[in-house]
Structure formats: C-alpha cells, structure tokens
Amino acid sequence: MELSKLLHERVLVFDGATGTNLQRQDLTPDDFGGENLAGCNEYLTRSKPEAVEKVHIDFLTAGADIIETNTFGTSSIVLAEYGLEAIAYDLSKESAALAKRLAMQFSTKEKPRFVAGSIGPTTKLPSLLHIGFDAMRDSYYEQMNGLVDGGSDLLIIETCQDLLQIKAALAAVQDLFRDKRIKLPVITSVTIETMGTMLMGTEIGAALTALEPYDFITSIGMNCATGPKEMEENVMYLTQNSPKPVFCMPNAGLPENVGGVAHYHLSPQELEKWMSHFVGDLGVSIIGGCCGTTEEHIARLAQLATHITPKERSISWTPSAASIYSSVPFHIDPSPVIVGERCNTNGSRKFKDLILEENYDAAAQMGREQTKEGAHMLDVCVAYVGRDEVRDMHEIMKRLNTQISVPIVIDSTEYPVIEEALKLYAGRAIVNSINMEDGEERMAHVLPLCKKYGAAVIALTIDEDGMAKTREKKLEIAERIIDISVNKYGMREEDLIFDTLTFTLGSGDQEFRKAGIETIEAIRMIKERHPKCRTILGVSNISFGLNPHSRHVLNSVFLHYAIEAGLDLAIVHGAKIMPLHKIDEKGRELATKIIFDERVYEPAFAAETA
Ligand code: THG
C-alpha cells in the first residue's frame, strides 16, 4: 500500500534514537575521520558506514516500519561547523541511499519498510536573527534535495525549536517539490521543553495554528526533550485539536545527568505502556522513540502496533491566528477580537513620527502598549510615501516577532512588503488585504503568498467599480472572492475574513448617509450565507472628520451594532472604545439615529455631543 495512505490508516512505528545508539558503539576519533570531526555523527556515513548500518539494521530487525536517515545535521548550516558545508548534498544523498538499501532488504509485501529523510533544526534560530529566512531555506533545500535523490520515501522536519525555522524548511519543501515535480509525505515535529513550550516560548496551540494551514503536511507531532509523561498534556492537545494524524516520539524519559553524560531510564515496557495509552486512549497513530530509545524499545512498539487500534478522535479545530507564543481564535466570546489600530503610519501621528525617525524600538513599544490595553492582535502598517517600505517592515517585524505576544495583521498594499513581513513572522499572520479593484490581479499575487506561508487574509468588498455601497453589492463581491480564493487558489472559507468597509458618516454627505447601516447589514448577510468566513471592520473609519469626543461615541455605538450583526474582529484603538452604558444617553441616541439614518437633520453631530 502507498505510504501516504498508510500514514492515515495504520499505526506506523518509527525507529529509535540515532545519536544515542551511535554513541553506544564507543566510537573513536579515528572512526569519525579524525579529531576535528569527532562528534559529527553525520560524517560516519562516510568514515564508518558499518556504525550507521548497525543502527538501521537493529531497528529494522526490531520491526520499525520507518527508519530515519543519519542526516539530522547534514544541512550546510550545521556541517559548516566542521568545514564540511560543501558536501551537504552528497552526504544527505549517501545517507538516504544507505538507509534505503537496508530498508529494501527488510521490506516484504506484508510489511513494507520506508525511509524518512531526517531534517534537524540546525544550530541557528531565525527568530533570534541568527540567520535570515532565505539563507535557511536554501540550506534546507540542498539537504532535502540530497535526501530525495538518495531515495527517501518521506521527509521529517523534526526536533523543531523555532516556528520560523520550520517555515523556512516548509518553503524549501514547496520549492523542491515544485522543481522536481514530486510530492512526498512530510511530517513536522516540534520539541516541547520541560517548561512546557518550544525553546522560543511557543505553546503547542500556536505551533498547531501556524503549521496546520500547510496542506501538504501529512502529520504534526512532537519529539525529543522529555519522556512521554511530560508530553501527555500537549499530545492530548494535538489529538483533540489537530485535523492531521498525530506523531509522537518521546525520549526514554527525562535525561539524567550522570558525570556529564545524559542517561535515559525509561524501560521498553514503560515506553510501551505510555504509547499504548497515547494510541489507544488519545488517538496518536505514528509512534517511535527519540533519545535513549534502543532496539528493545522499538521492538515493544512494533509489537504493540500489531494489535492496537488508535482511539477514534473527535476534533475541534478552531481557525486562528498565532504569534510566536500563543494562538488567538478569529472569533471570541464576547465578540470582538480587538485588533489594535495604532501601529499604522496612516493611523497614528506618533507611530508615523517614530518610523520617520527610524526609532523602531519605540515603534515596537507602541505595539506592547496596545496589548497592555487589551488588544488581541495588532494591525501593522509602515507605508509612507518616499520611504523604503520593505526596509521599514523588515525593521519593525523582526522586533514584533518576538516582542509581541499577540498575532500580527500585516497591513500593506505592496506584495514585496507582505512577503518580507511573512518571512520574519514565526506565528500565523493575517494579511490585510485583498480586493477586486483590478479584478483578480491582487489575489493572484497575495493568495499564493498566503498559501506559501500559511497566512489568513482580509478581503475588502471593493471591485472594479470601487468600494461597494449597498449590502447586496458587498455580498456579491464577497461571494466572488470566496469562489476565486477557494476554487482557484486553494484557500478555505475559514482563511477568509471579510471587511465590508464603511465610508465616514462624519461628512454629512447625502450620498453616504446609509453607509453605516449597509455595512452592518452586509456583515449579517455574509455571516448567514457563509458561516465559516469571518468578518472585520476598521471601525474608526465611520467617524473621520468629527471631533474626538464624537468619534469615540460614534465608533463605540457603531461597533455595538456591528457586533450584534455578527462582527468577529474590529480594528480599533481598544482603550477608546466605550461600552454603551458608559455613553451619555443623548450621545448614544444621536449616534444610533445617525447610523440607522433616522435623523431628521442636524447640521453638526460634532457640535451637539461635544
Ligand atoms: N479595513 C482594513 N484595514 C484597515 C482599515 C479598514 N487599516 C487601516 C484603517 N482602516 C484602520 N486603522 C485606523 C487607524 C487609525 C485611525 C483610523 C483607522 C484613526 N486615527 C486617529 C486619526 O487619524 O484621527 C488617531 C490619530 C493619532 O493618534 O495621531 O482614526 O477599514 N481591513
């Protein structure tokens, strides 16, 4: 049977640790090819292939369905530490070929054996700016190219520490599959440290939110750092929330430091018991062992796999965005998700001045202030005529990535700016925005970027005729956008957030007196007809041109009715939004009349509520 099918239908058993089982062979510096290469396990494929073969043969004999290549660190980034960067492709290919040869020897019709090309996290964290996205992608591409050419049946991006590192690897996968016109299963596995998050502080929910949109990922899971006991809560999170098969490869318990050497104490029986629980009670379906697990551990798991059925999972998947730290759903109760509006060169004088001064640290600080004021996400726009927007986005985003705990909404009309931001953002961003002003043009540029980096997108109800004024026209444009986004660009309705845009009611202009009510009713219609789609509004637009107090009142009342109609997210200055009961009755009534166009005639709303 085809591997991609097996990965969904059967309990599959990976092998155990490569590193600790090579160490157990008491290799000498000579075995590694000299003092300066001692410790470079990957080079053993050349300097002492028997050592690598022994590990593979032991695990195949134990009954592993899938063995991992000895290539955890064969990217040029890691090999450079031994001066071996030039052989990254060759060594990856040779190691894959070696594993493949042995897997074929053990393979039977009843029990086929497979080779997983192992891709480790390297020694650099892009979110800490140790390396740029493109350099990391290029290095991974070369490694993966060798792994595929050597005969790997699947790729496993494992022991991941930094979501941005995974995104660089996933970009490499996409480029490689496109260039080679192939498609192999891909497993992505994160490492959750004993403190309960990835090394960069990422919660499991944020990792799932950032990775889930990549539709070519076969399975998401976790490996290394701890034993199964410490993993249980996070494994349970994945089995309850991930739509993809769950992978789990624990260490043989928490390592204990004995005389400077890590020792692992979990017995094969204990590992089997835990994995029996993970598979039978939680629904994990791809299992194996990480550091400290031996062929005895894997023999137990292979035995277990012959008679256990994974628990049928009932999944609750919540479409969300994520920062590098945590995940925030597109809908919360009570609504709305508050998107802070102030990190915007067009929307805040202070932010604009800081960007002009290139005081990016203080500009990022404005983002933190908004989160303290209760923003659940931040809209970020650095567009300014005459400035290099790519550079400004680069500077601000590399700070926001790790300094802001809530997800970022990338607000730009320029495609290179959007891509630059996505390459610096570890979490799952929302791109703001697409529209149909030039027909499909914008979508053709922006949606492939959203797919490539796993982002969601805001869609404005604008078409070739301009910004839609009536509820019917807003719905019609939204439905055109859904059709094209889903059927042509592979987005899901859950990835789309519609903005039914309003003109200001502050101009008193006869033509726009129904702007507020049309916008609100369009939200209701979109939510009714497309319940999987979400809605958002830049609320402050409603009151441009009025005095500050009138703006707060009108914004707050408008937001109230938009929420009643089903609004999910609101771009606002959170601190300036007042609950209805806090607004004086006169102001509230007047604002309501203006929004619903029930006013007789009032020359200046501003004057009356000031
Ligand atoms: N929809 C979507 N994105 C958007 C908008 C939208 N992005 C930009 C904008 N509209 C939302 N953001 C703002 C930000 C600030 C203001 C209005 C909208 C604003 N600022 C005050 C002013 O200009 O008077 C404060 C100025 C200051 O502090 O200096 O009103 O609709 N998808």
XYZ file of C-alpha atoms and ligand atoms in Angstrom, residues 340-344 346-351 366 379 381 409 411 432-433 458-460 497 499 501-502 536-541 543-546 551 555 571-573 576, ligand 1:
73
model
C -5.046 47.398 17.789
C -5.002 50.127 15.108
C -2.173 52.349 16.285
C 0.921 50.731 14.730
C -0.040 52.429 11.499
C -1.552 56.452 8.349
C -3.472 55.980 11.583
C -1.217 57.384 14.278
C 0.837 60.514 14.189
C 3.081 59.192 16.934
C 3.795 55.916 15.153
C 3.643 51.119 20.916
C -2.574 45.783 12.706
C 1.287 49.394 8.511
C -2.089 41.687 10.927
C -1.355 45.857 6.539
C -4.509 42.868 5.165
C -5.711 42.794 2.392
C -8.663 40.002 4.946
C -10.773 40.678 1.845
C -12.274 44.093 1.216
C -12.037 37.477 6.829
C -14.275 43.641 5.625
C -15.883 48.708 4.759
C -17.731 51.849 5.639
C -13.742 42.523 10.401
C -14.136 46.290 10.318
C -11.829 49.265 10.621
C -14.275 50.876 12.995
C -12.698 54.334 13.226
C -13.357 54.954 9.521
C -16.201 58.860 12.132
C -13.443 60.522 10.144
C -13.954 64.263 10.132
C -15.681 64.553 13.518
C -15.651 59.962 17.231
C -17.233 54.457 16.932
C -9.607 47.244 14.154
C -9.867 49.882 16.873
C -7.994 51.823 19.486
C -11.058 54.425 23.368
N -10.061 47.915 7.000
C -8.939 47.178 6.988
N -7.751 47.694 7.329
C -7.647 48.997 7.679
C -8.788 49.809 7.694
C -10.023 49.230 7.361
N -6.445 49.515 8.030
C -6.297 50.923 8.273
C -7.573 51.528 8.822
N -8.683 51.118 8.059
C -7.787 51.124 10.239
N -6.876 51.791 11.101
C -7.090 53.071 11.580
C -6.130 53.605 12.397
C -6.304 54.853 12.948
C -7.443 55.575 12.670
C -8.404 55.055 11.837
C -8.239 53.783 11.285
C -7.665 56.901 13.284
N -6.637 57.502 13.864
C -6.829 58.777 14.510
C -6.932 59.871 13.425
O -6.409 59.652 12.305
O -7.567 60.855 13.659
C -5.772 58.989 15.524
C -4.599 59.813 15.072
C -3.423 59.810 16.011
O -3.397 59.107 17.033
O -2.483 60.525 15.676
O -8.741 57.392 13.244
O -11.068 49.858 7.371
N -9.028 45.892 6.643
